[in-house]
Structures are given as structure tokens and as C-alpha cells.
Amino acid sequence: MDTLNPLLVSSSAGLNMESRGGVWKNPTLICVPIMADSIAKMVVDMAKAKASSADLVEIRLDTLNSFNPYEDLKVLIKECPLPTLFTYRPVWEGGQYDGDEKERLDVLRLAMELGADYIDVELKVAHDFMKSIDGKKPEKLKVIVSSHNYQSTPSVEELGNLVARIQSTRADIVKIVTTALEITDVARIFQITVHSQVPIIGLVMGERGLISRILCAKFGGYLTFGTLEAGVVSAPGQPTINDLLNLYNFRQLGPDTKVYGVIGKPVGHSKSPMLYNEAFKSAGFNGVYVHLLVDDLSTFLQSYSSTDFAGFSCTIPHKEAAVKCCDEVDPIAKSIGAVNCIIRRQSDGKLFGYNTDYVGAISAIEDGLPARLNTSNTAGSPLAGKRFVVIGAGGAGKALAYGAKQKGARVVIANRTYERARELADIIGGDALSLADLACFHPEEGMILANTTSIGMQPNIDDTPIPKDALKYYSLVFDAIYTPKITRLLREAEESGATIVSGVEMFIGQAYEQFERFTELPAPKELFRKTVSKI
């Protein structure tokens, strides 16, 4: 494995921010891929791209069902309200064109002659192609020479050599697209991008590569791709232009933007980017918050060790590993044995771990307890003396068990493997049982149930950790899941007469504290609630 030079780079190398009407805007362009099967549909989509605030369009000629080069290219160039990039991608480079190679390159030369702004030529044929247009290339035309790797992301040294090979073709713009097997692969593309002396497009395919498509604006990439519709992509992992502009505030990202994100596996379901990016924008805070699909937490934190990567929310399955990865851990997080918030100190890059889960969850449960439960114990917590059943012995389970115990509840841990339940119960001073036995566990009525596992989370919304007929013994049921807001467990609990508390409450509660730790600004609580209500 390569030793990653861990992005201890100044992301401001060679970047200029442009002022547009008093608002800072980075120079990285947003290109919408146009991949329709007819010219008429392409013309419609080009108008949509313009309306979506794209800077240019990539016209993928290889997606057309029928194609009359001279006539069709004239129409496309004439009708396009934005600068045009023509790509005619062959099958051997991941495209759909499977015809004669000379004809394909003739079409690109014709596009050039008819007024294209950019054309994309694959490295394999670039030397010959550039020779063929020598002395004929219009001044406004820029040639992008591209290399696509659908298997992996090479080492920094190999990537550097690849840039040099592309430059040797006399390309105007270097384009390197690789595949992320792990999110740490993207760090190598950032390194190449930030140090490049020539205009460069460096993108990484797949869900683990998503950050390359957003943070290229920070590290000085020439352009990124944003699709008109979710799922209709020209390469795996492309975000929509709407998300780039409105979720990630792409135009405002720059060299000094601090990067935050939610670390998990899976992580695509998380709504945290909506919450934090909206709050960052509202507070005028120069940060961006992204999804981070991480396989190994320790390697991730070592690879992204620059203070540019300033803070992280940790979710399943990394909360316990985070305790070991931090330089210092808050005593409460240490007692719980789980960290859900990591802050990188700007002065020395040291990592500090906190747990904000338990406050959010316990407060939400206390607030949700019916008045009839509060009467006997008005002074202390309404949880005091209650039997509190926690499903799950992972990071969130530990946080809830710890919080409930602190409030005087009698805690029971139920877990798929009894040994893990017993281990946690022994630590906090409670009882344990296996999840399979939970259905028959009803020593009393009016108990409290808290699910901290992912059972019932999207897409598995028909799953539930406990049969419906066992729910009548609980007066309140909480589910840490917030996608969907009402899980099958909560729906059946409500039908059984219990008060229900959704994971949204825990999500908002823990986010208040994380936002304040990230920004050192007061959390915009009303905005958080408003944003979450729209999710």
C-alpha cells in the first residue's frame, strides 16, 4: 500500500476566488452531462441545464440512437445556450460507441470546426488526434485529454506520471478519473489536483469518491459534473447539480473552506449534510459538510490529517473505534465507550472525541414521557426507577444505557449476541438478555423501550426488532432511526398504546452540541427544527 502523504498541502495553492456581484465564487465550473437518445431531447436538456445554473454541458454523442454528424452537430451547437463539451466515448473507455474509430475521431474534428468550446479525447488516441488538428485548432477550442480507470486509483507517483503523459499530448486540460475502493484513495487525487501546474479535472467514481466531486472546488479542479436528475449519471457517484448548488453551496467553497462530515458505513441515508450545510450558510461559516463512506476509521483519519478536515460526526459502525483513534477523549465519552463527535484542534491537529448522543436521546425520551409518569417523581428525572430496555450494545446503545442509568433507570440490555449484552450490562450495572428472548420479557407493565440498532432503517423498512404483541408492556418506545421518521417499530408501538419518540429528536439534540463544537457559534435551534421538518 502507498504511504499517503496525508494532504498536508495548502489548498490555496494557485487558486483565485472571483468576485461576482460582491459574492465570492470559486472558478471551478459545473458541467451537466447530456445523455439523451435523441437530438430533440438533448436540446430540451440543454435548456434545463441553463435553467439549473450550469456553466457548460457535456454532450455525450455516444448515447444517441441515430446520429447524422454534420446536421446534428450544427443543431446542437446552434441551440445550446451554454458552452459545449463534446464527448464521443468508445466502449473501450467505458462509453457506448462501438463503431469505426476513424469515423469517431472525424466527428470530434467536425465538432471542433463547427464551433465546439471543448472536446474530450481519450489518452490512448490523443497523440494522433492532436497531430491531425495541428494548425487547424480554433483559438477558443480547449482539448481535454482524458484517462479513465474503472478498477482502482493508482499511487501518487503513478498519477503524477499519468499527468505528465497527458501533458505530453499538448492537452489544454488534463482529465483523470479513477475508482475509489476506499475513501482514502481520493486523497491521492486531491494531492495531484492541488499541486497541478496545468488545468486539471480529477474525479473519483463510486460512492466512496463522492467527496472528489464536491471538494474539487476547494482544491482547484477545473470542473465537476452535476446531473439534471438523481440516478441519471454519466459516471458512478455523480451528484445532481441541485445538490451541488443548494446542498453543498458549491459556488462558495474555496481554499480556506473547512471540511466536516458524517463518517459511517452505510452513510448515504444520513440527512446530516442538509442540516449542517444549511446552518453553516445561515451563520456565514466557511465550512462544508459531506457524506464520508469509511471502511477503516484509523486509516481515514491518518490519510486526511490536515487541519482542513476539521471535524466529524461518527455513526454506525465507527463510534467505538473512534474512542481509540482520538488523542484525547471526553470523560463521559470514555465512560460510555463511544464517540460520535471528533474535533481536530486547529493549533496542532490533535483529535478530541466527545459523545453528544446520550444528551439528545435521553432529553427526547424524558420530554416524551406522558404526564402520568411524571407525577411520582417531580423533583428528579421521570426515568428514575423505570425499567429501561435498550436494544443494541453498540455505540448508541452504550450512550443510551449510560444516560438512562445516570437518570436512575433500571437498565436492561437486549442484543442479538447475549455475550455483548452481558458485557455492557456488567459495565453500567444492569441486566442482560438476548434479542430473541425480548419478546417474552415482561416482568412489569409501563416499561420504556429504546431501539439503537439499524433494524428497520431504510431500505429495510419492514423489519422490526420486537414482535408487536410484546409492545403492550411499554408505555414509551423510542427508535434512534430517523430514516424513516416513523419506523415499523414506532408505528406498531403507537397502535399498541405507547407514546412514541422518533430518532429525529435525538438527531436534532445531538446536532446542537456538535454544531457548537464545530463552529464555536451558538446552534441555530429554530433553523435545525425547520430544516429537519422538511427532510
mmCIF file with all atom_site columns, C-alpha atoms in Angstrom, residues 326-509:
data_model
loop_
_atom_site.group_PDB
_atom_site.id
_atom_site.type_symbol
_atom_site.label_atom_id
_atom_site.label_alt_id
_atom_site.label_comp_id
_atom_site.label_asym_id
_atom_site.label_entity_id
_atom_site.label_seq_id
_atom_site.pdbx_PDB_ins_code
_atom_site.Cartn_x
_atom_site.Cartn_y
_atom_site.Cartn_z
_atom_site.occupancy
_atom_site.B_iso_or_equiv
_atom_site.pdbx_formal_charge
_atom_site.auth_seq_id
_atom_site.auth_comp_id
_atom_site.auth_asym_id
_atom_site.auth_atom_id
_atom_site.pdbx_PDB_model_num
ATOM 1   C CA . CYS A 1 326 ? -8.666  10.126  19.257 1.00 0.00 ? 326 CYS A CA 1
ATOM 2   C CA . ASP A 1 327 ? -5.711  11.716  21.054 1.00 0.00 ? 327 ASP A CA 1
ATOM 3   C CA . GLU A 1 328 ? -7.998  12.756  23.913 1.00 0.00 ? 328 GLU A CA 1
ATOM 4   C CA . VAL A 1 329 ? -11.497 11.578  24.827 1.00 0.00 ? 329 VAL A CA 1
ATOM 5   C CA . ASP A 1 330 ? -14.013 13.422  26.970 1.00 0.00 ? 330 ASP A CA 1
ATOM 6   C CA . PRO A 1 331 ? -14.549 11.549  30.313 1.00 0.00 ? 331 PRO A CA 1
ATOM 7   C CA . ILE A 1 332 ? -18.261 10.950  29.582 1.00 0.00 ? 332 ILE A CA 1
ATOM 8   C CA . ALA A 1 333 ? -17.485 9.542   26.110 1.00 0.00 ? 333 ALA A CA 1
ATOM 9   C CA . LYS A 1 334 ? -14.807 7.374   27.736 1.00 0.00 ? 334 LYS A CA 1
ATOM 10  C CA . SER A 1 335 ? -17.322 6.077   30.305 1.00 0.00 ? 335 SER A CA 1
ATOM 11  C CA . ILE A 1 336 ? -19.800 5.307   27.526 1.00 0.00 ? 336 ILE A CA 1
ATOM 12  C CA . GLY A 1 337 ? -17.112 3.714   25.378 1.00 0.00 ? 337 GLY A CA 1
ATOM 13  C CA . ALA A 1 338 ? -18.303 5.508   22.260 1.00 0.00 ? 338 ALA A CA 1
ATOM 14  C CA . VAL A 1 339 ? -17.509 8.761   20.438 1.00 0.00 ? 339 VAL A CA 1
ATOM 15  C CA . ASN A 1 340 ? -19.933 10.353  17.983 1.00 0.00 ? 340 ASN A CA 1
ATOM 16  C CA . CYS A 1 341 ? -18.167 13.695  17.515 1.00 0.00 ? 341 CYS A CA 1
ATOM 17  C CA . ILE A 1 342 ? -14.495 14.218  16.618 1.00 0.00 ? 342 ILE A CA 1
ATOM 18  C CA . ILE A 1 343 ? -12.891 17.674  16.578 1.00 0.00 ? 343 ILE A CA 1
ATOM 19  C CA . ARG A 1 344 ? -9.461  18.302  15.071 1.00 0.00 ? 344 ARG A CA 1
ATOM 20  C CA . ARG A 1 345 ? -7.728  21.059  17.032 1.00 0.00 ? 345 ARG A CA 1
ATOM 21  C CA . GLN A 1 346 ? -6.531  23.713  14.592 1.00 0.00 ? 346 GLN A CA 1
ATOM 22  C CA . SER A 1 347 ? -3.366  24.580  16.527 1.00 0.00 ? 347 SER A CA 1
ATOM 23  C CA . ASP A 1 348 ? -1.772  21.109  16.399 1.00 0.00 ? 348 ASP A CA 1
ATOM 24  C CA . GLY A 1 349 ? -4.114  18.723  14.524 1.00 0.00 ? 349 GLY A CA 1
ATOM 25  C CA . LYS A 1 350 ? -4.842  16.636  17.650 1.00 0.00 ? 350 LYS A CA 1
ATOM 26  C CA . LEU A 1 351 ? -8.161  14.731  17.662 1.00 0.00 ? 351 LEU A CA 1
ATOM 27  C CA . PHE A 1 352 ? -10.656 15.181  20.504 1.00 0.00 ? 352 PHE A CA 1
ATOM 28  C CA . GLY A 1 353 ? -13.586 12.801  20.962 1.00 0.00 ? 353 GLY A CA 1
ATOM 29  C CA . TYR A 1 354 ? -16.988 13.576  22.514 1.00 0.00 ? 354 TYR A CA 1
ATOM 30  C CA . ASN A 1 355 ? -20.360 11.896  22.882 1.00 0.00 ? 355 ASN A CA 1
ATOM 31  C CA . THR A 1 356 ? -23.406 14.038  22.185 1.00 0.00 ? 356 THR A CA 1
ATOM 32  C CA . ASP A 1 357 ? -25.758 11.079  21.552 1.00 0.00 ? 357 ASP A CA 1
ATOM 33  C CA . TYR A 1 358 ? -26.824 10.436  25.105 1.00 0.00 ? 358 TYR A CA 1
ATOM 34  C CA . VAL A 1 359 ? -27.947 14.015  25.853 1.00 0.00 ? 359 VAL A CA 1
ATOM 35  C CA . GLY A 1 360 ? -30.090 14.238  22.722 1.00 0.00 ? 360 GLY A CA 1
ATOM 36  C CA . ALA A 1 361 ? -31.691 10.826  23.206 1.00 0.00 ? 361 ALA A CA 1
ATOM 37  C CA . ILE A 1 362 ? -32.346 10.985  26.948 1.00 0.00 ? 362 ILE A CA 1
ATOM 38  C CA . SER A 1 363 ? -33.772 14.519  26.777 1.00 0.00 ? 363 SER A CA 1
ATOM 39  C CA . ALA A 1 364 ? -36.101 13.448  23.960 1.00 0.00 ? 364 ALA A CA 1
ATOM 40  C CA . ILE A 1 365 ? -37.293 10.426  25.950 1.00 0.00 ? 365 ILE A CA 1
ATOM 41  C CA . GLU A 1 366 ? -37.823 12.480  29.116 1.00 0.00 ? 366 GLU A CA 1
ATOM 42  C CA . ASP A 1 367 ? -39.775 15.085  27.143 1.00 0.00 ? 367 ASP A CA 1
ATOM 43  C CA . GLY A 1 368 ? -41.890 12.342  25.588 1.00 0.00 ? 368 GLY A CA 1
ATOM 44  C CA . LEU A 1 369 ? -42.896 10.668  28.847 1.00 0.00 ? 369 LEU A CA 1
ATOM 45  C CA . PRO A 1 370 ? -46.637 11.058  29.480 1.00 0.00 ? 370 PRO A CA 1
ATOM 46  C CA . ALA A 1 371 ? -47.659 13.287  32.374 1.00 0.00 ? 371 ALA A CA 1
ATOM 47  C CA . ARG A 1 372 ? -48.973 10.298  34.313 1.00 0.00 ? 372 ARG A CA 1
ATOM 48  C CA . LEU A 1 373 ? -45.410 9.012   34.634 1.00 0.00 ? 373 LEU A CA 1
ATOM 49  C CA . ASN A 1 374 ? -44.107 12.316  35.946 1.00 0.00 ? 374 ASN A CA 1
ATOM 50  C CA . THR A 1 375 ? -46.358 12.630  38.978 1.00 0.00 ? 375 THR A CA 1
ATOM 51  C CA . SER A 1 376 ? -44.480 10.278  41.289 1.00 0.00 ? 376 SER A CA 1
ATOM 52  C CA . ASN A 1 377 ? -41.120 11.922  40.751 1.00 0.00 ? 377 ASN A CA 1
ATOM 53  C CA . THR A 1 378 ? -41.440 15.618  40.075 1.00 0.00 ? 378 THR A CA 1
ATOM 54  C CA . ALA A 1 379 ? -38.056 16.574  41.523 1.00 0.00 ? 379 ALA A CA 1
ATOM 55  C CA . GLY A 1 380 ? -35.728 14.175  39.664 1.00 0.00 ? 380 GLY A CA 1
ATOM 56  C CA . SER A 1 381 ? -35.863 12.611  36.233 1.00 0.00 ? 381 SER A CA 1
ATOM 57  C CA . PRO A 1 382 ? -39.099 10.907  35.165 1.00 0.00 ? 382 PRO A CA 1
ATOM 58  C CA . LEU A 1 383 ? -36.844 7.985   34.219 1.00 0.00 ? 383 LEU A CA 1
ATOM 59  C CA . ALA A 1 384 ? -35.861 7.330   37.852 1.00 0.00 ? 384 ALA A CA 1
ATOM 60  C CA . GLY A 1 385 ? -36.936 3.846   38.907 1.00 0.00 ? 385 GLY A CA 1
ATOM 61  C CA . LYS A 1 386 ? -38.291 2.933   35.441 1.00 0.00 ? 386 LYS A CA 1
ATOM 62  C CA . ARG A 1 387 ? -37.296 -0.291  33.733 1.00 0.00 ? 387 ARG A CA 1
ATOM 63  C CA . PHE A 1 388 ? -35.466 0.894   30.603 1.00 0.00 ? 388 PHE A CA 1
ATOM 64  C CA . VAL A 1 389 ? -34.822 -1.726  27.878 1.00 0.00 ? 389 VAL A CA 1
ATOM 65  C CA . VAL A 1 390 ? -32.091 -0.846  25.355 1.00 0.00 ? 390 VAL A CA 1
ATOM 66  C CA . ILE A 1 391 ? -31.932 -2.872  22.129 1.00 0.00 ? 391 ILE A CA 1
ATOM 67  C CA . GLY A 1 392 ? -28.346 -2.963  20.880 1.00 0.00 ? 392 GLY A CA 1
ATOM 68  C CA . ALA A 1 393 ? -24.954 -2.883  22.586 1.00 0.00 ? 393 ALA A CA 1
ATOM 69  C CA . GLY A 1 394 ? -23.065 -0.747  20.056 1.00 0.00 ? 394 GLY A CA 1
ATOM 70  C CA . GLY A 1 395 ? -22.091 2.909   20.365 1.00 0.00 ? 395 GLY A CA 1
ATOM 71  C CA . ALA A 1 396 ? -25.616 4.356   20.513 1.00 0.00 ? 396 ALA A CA 1
ATOM 72  C CA . GLY A 1 397 ? -26.760 1.534   22.836 1.00 0.00 ? 397 GLY A CA 1
ATOM 73  C CA . LYS A 1 398 ? -23.907 2.305   25.233 1.00 0.00 ? 398 LYS A CA 1
ATOM 74  C CA . ALA A 1 399 ? -24.787 6.023   25.177 1.00 0.00 ? 399 ALA A CA 1
ATOM 75  C CA . LEU A 1 400 ? -28.464 5.424   25.970 1.00 0.00 ? 400 LEU A CA 1
ATOM 76  C CA . ALA A 1 401 ? -27.722 2.825   28.636 1.00 0.00 ? 401 ALA A CA 1
ATOM 77  C CA . TYR A 1 402 ? -25.247 5.212   30.283 1.00 0.00 ? 402 TYR A CA 1
ATOM 78  C CA . GLY A 1 403 ? -27.685 8.143   30.092 1.00 0.00 ? 403 GLY A CA 1
ATOM 79  C CA . ALA A 1 404 ? -30.628 6.155   31.441 1.00 0.00 ? 404 ALA A CA 1
ATOM 80  C CA . LYS A 1 405 ? -28.527 4.784   34.290 1.00 0.00 ? 405 LYS A CA 1
ATOM 81  C CA . GLN A 1 406 ? -27.398 8.328   35.172 1.00 0.00 ? 406 GLN A CA 1
ATOM 82  C CA . LYS A 1 407 ? -31.072 9.286   35.456 1.00 0.00 ? 407 LYS A CA 1
ATOM 83  C CA . GLY A 1 408 ? -31.808 6.450   37.870 1.00 0.00 ? 408 GLY A CA 1
ATOM 84  C CA . ALA A 1 409 ? -33.458 3.970   35.491 1.00 0.00 ? 409 ALA A CA 1
ATOM 85  C CA . ARG A 1 410 ? -33.143 0.183   35.886 1.00 0.00 ? 410 ARG A CA 1
ATOM 86  C CA . VAL A 1 411 ? -31.403 -0.708  32.626 1.00 0.00 ? 411 VAL A CA 1
ATOM 87  C CA . VAL A 1 412 ? -31.778 -3.928  30.642 1.00 0.00 ? 412 VAL A CA 1
ATOM 88  C CA . ILE A 1 413 ? -29.639 -4.567  27.536 1.00 0.00 ? 413 ILE A CA 1
ATOM 89  C CA . ALA A 1 414 ? -31.045 -6.783  24.768 1.00 0.00 ? 414 ALA A CA 1
ATOM 90  C CA . ASN A 1 415 ? -28.708 -7.714  21.951 1.00 0.00 ? 415 ASN A CA 1
ATOM 91  C CA . ARG A 1 416 ? -28.525 -10.313 19.179 1.00 0.00 ? 416 ARG A CA 1
ATOM 92  C CA . THR A 1 417 ? -25.485 -11.826 20.867 1.00 0.00 ? 417 THR A CA 1
ATOM 93  C CA . TYR A 1 418 ? -26.104 -12.280 24.578 1.00 0.00 ? 418 TYR A CA 1
ATOM 94  C CA . GLU A 1 419 ? -22.387 -12.010 25.410 1.00 0.00 ? 419 GLU A CA 1
ATOM 95  C CA . ARG A 1 420 ? -22.201 -8.380  24.188 1.00 0.00 ? 420 ARG A CA 1
ATOM 96  C CA . ALA A 1 421 ? -25.381 -7.532  26.090 1.00 0.00 ? 421 ALA A CA 1
ATOM 97  C CA . ARG A 1 422 ? -23.925 -9.071  29.262 1.00 0.00 ? 422 ARG A CA 1
ATOM 98  C CA . GLU A 1 423 ? -20.643 -7.217  28.803 1.00 0.00 ? 423 GLU A CA 1
ATOM 99  C CA . LEU A 1 424 ? -22.386 -3.812  28.583 1.00 0.00 ? 424 LEU A CA 1
ATOM 100 C CA . ALA A 1 425 ? -24.818 -4.646  31.389 1.00 0.00 ? 425 ALA A CA 1
ATOM 101 C CA . ASP A 1 426 ? -21.895 -5.504  33.681 1.00 0.00 ? 426 ASP A CA 1
ATOM 102 C CA . ILE A 1 427 ? -20.161 -2.207  32.874 1.00 0.00 ? 427 ILE A CA 1
ATOM 103 C CA . ILE A 1 428 ? -23.159 0.001   33.629 1.00 0.00 ? 428 ILE A CA 1
ATOM 104 C CA . GLY A 1 429 ? -24.795 -2.190  36.280 1.00 0.00 ? 429 GLY A CA 1
ATOM 105 C CA . GLY A 1 430 ? -27.861 -3.617  34.606 1.00 0.00 ? 430 GLY A CA 1
ATOM 106 C CA . ASP A 1 431 ? -29.454 -6.821  33.319 1.00 0.00 ? 431 ASP A CA 1
ATOM 107 C CA . ALA A 1 432 ? -28.948 -8.571  30.001 1.00 0.00 ? 432 ALA A CA 1
ATOM 108 C CA . LEU A 1 433 ? -30.860 -10.804 27.656 1.00 0.00 ? 433 LEU A CA 1
ATOM 109 C CA . SER A 1 434 ? -30.661 -11.917 24.045 1.00 0.00 ? 434 SER A CA 1
ATOM 110 C CA . LEU A 1 435 ? -32.828 -10.157 21.472 1.00 0.00 ? 435 LEU A CA 1
ATOM 111 C CA . ALA A 1 436 ? -34.614 -13.452 20.802 1.00 0.00 ? 436 ALA A CA 1
ATOM 112 C CA . ASP A 1 437 ? -35.769 -13.553 24.455 1.00 0.00 ? 437 ASP A CA 1
ATOM 113 C CA . LEU A 1 438 ? -37.047 -9.960  24.430 1.00 0.00 ? 438 LEU A CA 1
ATOM 114 C CA . ALA A 1 439 ? -40.467 -10.988 23.057 1.00 0.00 ? 439 ALA A CA 1
ATOM 115 C CA . CYS A 1 440 ? -41.161 -12.987 26.237 1.00 0.00 ? 440 CYS A CA 1
ATOM 116 C CA . PHE A 1 441 ? -39.679 -10.419 28.638 1.00 0.00 ? 441 PHE A CA 1
ATOM 117 C CA . HIS A 1 442 ? -42.477 -8.638  30.518 1.00 0.00 ? 442 HIS A CA 1
ATOM 118 C CA . PRO A 1 443 ? -41.771 -8.560  34.249 1.00 0.00 ? 443 PRO A CA 1
ATOM 119 C CA . GLU A 1 444 ? -43.976 -5.457  34.561 1.00 0.00 ? 444 GLU A CA 1
ATOM 120 C CA . GLU A 1 445 ? -46.037 -3.000  32.578 1.00 0.00 ? 445 GLU A CA 1
ATOM 121 C CA . GLY A 1 446 ? -45.148 0.622   31.767 1.00 0.00 ? 446 GLY A CA 1
ATOM 122 C CA . MET A 1 447 ? -41.549 -0.116  30.716 1.00 0.00 ? 447 MET A CA 1
ATOM 123 C CA . ILE A 1 448 ? -39.517 2.045   28.325 1.00 0.00 ? 448 ILE A CA 1
ATOM 124 C CA . LEU A 1 449 ? -38.001 0.605   25.137 1.00 0.00 ? 449 LEU A CA 1
ATOM 125 C CA . ALA A 1 450 ? -35.179 2.187   23.114 1.00 0.00 ? 450 ALA A CA 1
ATOM 126 C CA . ASN A 1 451 ? -34.002 0.686   19.820 1.00 0.00 ? 451 ASN A CA 1
ATOM 127 C CA . THR A 1 452 ? -30.432 1.733   18.965 1.00 0.00 ? 452 THR A CA 1
ATOM 128 C CA . THR A 1 453 ? -29.810 -0.786  16.164 1.00 0.00 ? 453 THR A CA 1
ATOM 129 C CA . SER A 1 454 ? -30.317 -0.245  12.423 1.00 0.00 ? 454 SER A CA 1
ATOM 130 C CA . ILE A 1 455 ? -33.166 -2.786  12.312 1.00 0.00 ? 455 ILE A CA 1
ATOM 131 C CA . GLY A 1 456 ? -35.961 -1.052  10.379 1.00 0.00 ? 456 GLY A CA 1
ATOM 132 C CA . MET A 1 457 ? -33.768 1.610   8.740  1.00 0.00 ? 457 MET A CA 1
ATOM 133 C CA . GLN A 1 458 ? -34.138 2.376   5.041  1.00 0.00 ? 458 GLN A CA 1
ATOM 134 C CA . PRO A 1 459 ? -34.209 0.378   2.854  1.00 0.00 ? 459 PRO A CA 1
ATOM 135 C CA . ASN A 1 460 ? -35.286 -2.432  5.236  1.00 0.00 ? 460 ASN A CA 1
ATOM 136 C CA . ILE A 1 461 ? -38.365 -0.578  6.472  1.00 0.00 ? 461 ILE A CA 1
ATOM 137 C CA . ASP A 1 462 ? -40.427 -3.738  7.016  1.00 0.00 ? 462 ASP A CA 1
ATOM 138 C CA . ASP A 1 463 ? -38.046 -5.052  9.689  1.00 0.00 ? 463 ASP A CA 1
ATOM 139 C CA . THR A 1 464 ? -38.615 -4.604  13.413 1.00 0.00 ? 464 THR A CA 1
ATOM 140 C CA . PRO A 1 465 ? -36.584 -5.782  16.422 1.00 0.00 ? 465 PRO A CA 1
ATOM 141 C CA . ILE A 1 466 ? -39.560 -6.963  18.513 1.00 0.00 ? 466 ILE A CA 1
ATOM 142 C CA . PRO A 1 467 ? -42.981 -8.541  17.775 1.00 0.00 ? 467 PRO A CA 1
ATOM 143 C CA . LYS A 1 468 ? -45.977 -6.213  18.025 1.00 0.00 ? 468 LYS A CA 1
ATOM 144 C CA . ASP A 1 469 ? -47.723 -8.217  20.753 1.00 0.00 ? 469 ASP A CA 1
ATOM 145 C CA . ALA A 1 470 ? -44.787 -7.610  23.123 1.00 0.00 ? 470 ALA A CA 1
ATOM 146 C CA . LEU A 1 471 ? -45.138 -3.819  22.821 1.00 0.00 ? 471 LEU A CA 1
ATOM 147 C CA . LYS A 1 472 ? -48.192 -3.586  25.117 1.00 0.00 ? 472 LYS A CA 1
ATOM 148 C CA . TYR A 1 473 ? -45.892 -3.805  28.140 1.00 0.00 ? 473 TYR A CA 1
ATOM 149 C CA . TYR A 1 474 ? -44.199 -0.489  27.243 1.00 0.00 ? 474 TYR A CA 1
ATOM 150 C CA . SER A 1 475 ? -45.512 2.998   27.994 1.00 0.00 ? 475 SER A CA 1
ATOM 151 C CA . LEU A 1 476 ? -42.923 4.692   25.747 1.00 0.00 ? 476 LEU A CA 1
ATOM 152 C CA . VAL A 1 477 ? -40.964 3.431   22.738 1.00 0.00 ? 477 VAL A CA 1
ATOM 153 C CA . PHE A 1 478 ? -38.022 5.315   21.239 1.00 0.00 ? 478 PHE A CA 1
ATOM 154 C CA . ASP A 1 479 ? -36.261 4.480   17.949 1.00 0.00 ? 479 ASP A CA 1
ATOM 155 C CA . ALA A 1 480 ? -32.864 6.050   17.198 1.00 0.00 ? 480 ALA A CA 1
ATOM 156 C CA . ILE A 1 481 ? -33.522 5.615   13.455 1.00 0.00 ? 481 ILE A CA 1
ATOM 157 C CA . TYR A 1 482 ? -34.792 8.725   11.678 1.00 0.00 ? 482 TYR A CA 1
ATOM 158 C CA . THR A 1 483 ? -34.947 7.393   8.114  1.00 0.00 ? 483 THR A CA 1
ATOM 159 C CA . PRO A 1 484 ? -37.868 6.719   8.000  1.00 0.00 ? 484 PRO A CA 1
ATOM 160 C CA . LYS A 1 485 ? -39.177 9.067   10.692 1.00 0.00 ? 485 LYS A CA 1
ATOM 161 C CA . ILE A 1 486 ? -41.834 6.551   11.699 1.00 0.00 ? 486 ILE A CA 1
ATOM 162 C CA . THR A 1 487 ? -40.370 3.052   11.608 1.00 0.00 ? 487 THR A CA 1
ATOM 163 C CA . ARG A 1 488 ? -42.435 -0.121  11.761 1.00 0.00 ? 488 ARG A CA 1
ATOM 164 C CA . LEU A 1 489 ? -41.454 -0.404  15.442 1.00 0.00 ? 489 LEU A CA 1
ATOM 165 C CA . LEU A 1 490 ? -42.862 3.066   16.216 1.00 0.00 ? 490 LEU A CA 1
ATOM 166 C CA . ARG A 1 491 ? -45.999 2.523   14.163 1.00 0.00 ? 491 ARG A CA 1
ATOM 167 C CA . GLU A 1 492 ? -46.790 -0.753  15.937 1.00 0.00 ? 492 GLU A CA 1
ATOM 168 C CA . ALA A 1 493 ? -45.906 0.745   19.337 1.00 0.00 ? 493 ALA A CA 1
ATOM 169 C CA . GLU A 1 494 ? -48.373 3.576   18.780 1.00 0.00 ? 494 GLU A CA 1
ATOM 170 C CA . GLU A 1 495 ? -51.030 1.092   17.712 1.00 0.00 ? 495 GLU A CA 1
ATOM 171 C CA . SER A 1 496 ? -50.329 -0.773  20.967 1.00 0.00 ? 496 SER A CA 1
ATOM 172 C CA . GLY A 1 497 ? -50.987 2.364   23.027 1.00 0.00 ? 497 GLY A CA 1
ATOM 173 C CA . ALA A 1 498 ? -47.417 3.519   23.748 1.00 0.00 ? 498 ALA A CA 1
ATOM 174 C CA . THR A 1 499 ? -46.094 7.054   23.460 1.00 0.00 ? 499 THR A CA 1
ATOM 175 C CA . ILE A 1 500 ? -43.543 7.122   20.647 1.00 0.00 ? 500 ILE A CA 1
ATOM 176 C CA . VAL A 1 501 ? -40.394 9.235   20.265 1.00 0.00 ? 501 VAL A CA 1
ATOM 177 C CA . SER A 1 502 ? -38.714 9.288   16.859 1.00 0.00 ? 502 SER A CA 1
ATOM 178 C CA . GLY A 1 503 ? -34.968 9.352   16.181 1.00 0.00 ? 503 GLY A CA 1
ATOM 179 C CA . VAL A 1 504 ? -35.427 12.840  14.755 1.00 0.00 ? 504 VAL A CA 1
ATOM 180 C CA . GLU A 1 505 ? -35.466 14.193  18.320 1.00 0.00 ? 505 GLU A CA 1
ATOM 181 C CA . MET A 1 506 ? -32.155 12.506  19.155 1.00 0.00 ? 506 MET A CA 1
ATOM 182 C CA . PHE A 1 507 ? -30.745 13.620  15.794 1.00 0.00 ? 507 PHE A CA 1
ATOM 183 C CA . ILE A 1 508 ? -31.568 17.281  16.481 1.00 0.00 ? 508 ILE A CA 1
ATOM 184 C CA . GLY A 1 509 ? -30.452 17.137  20.130 1.00 0.00 ? 509 GLY A CA 1
#
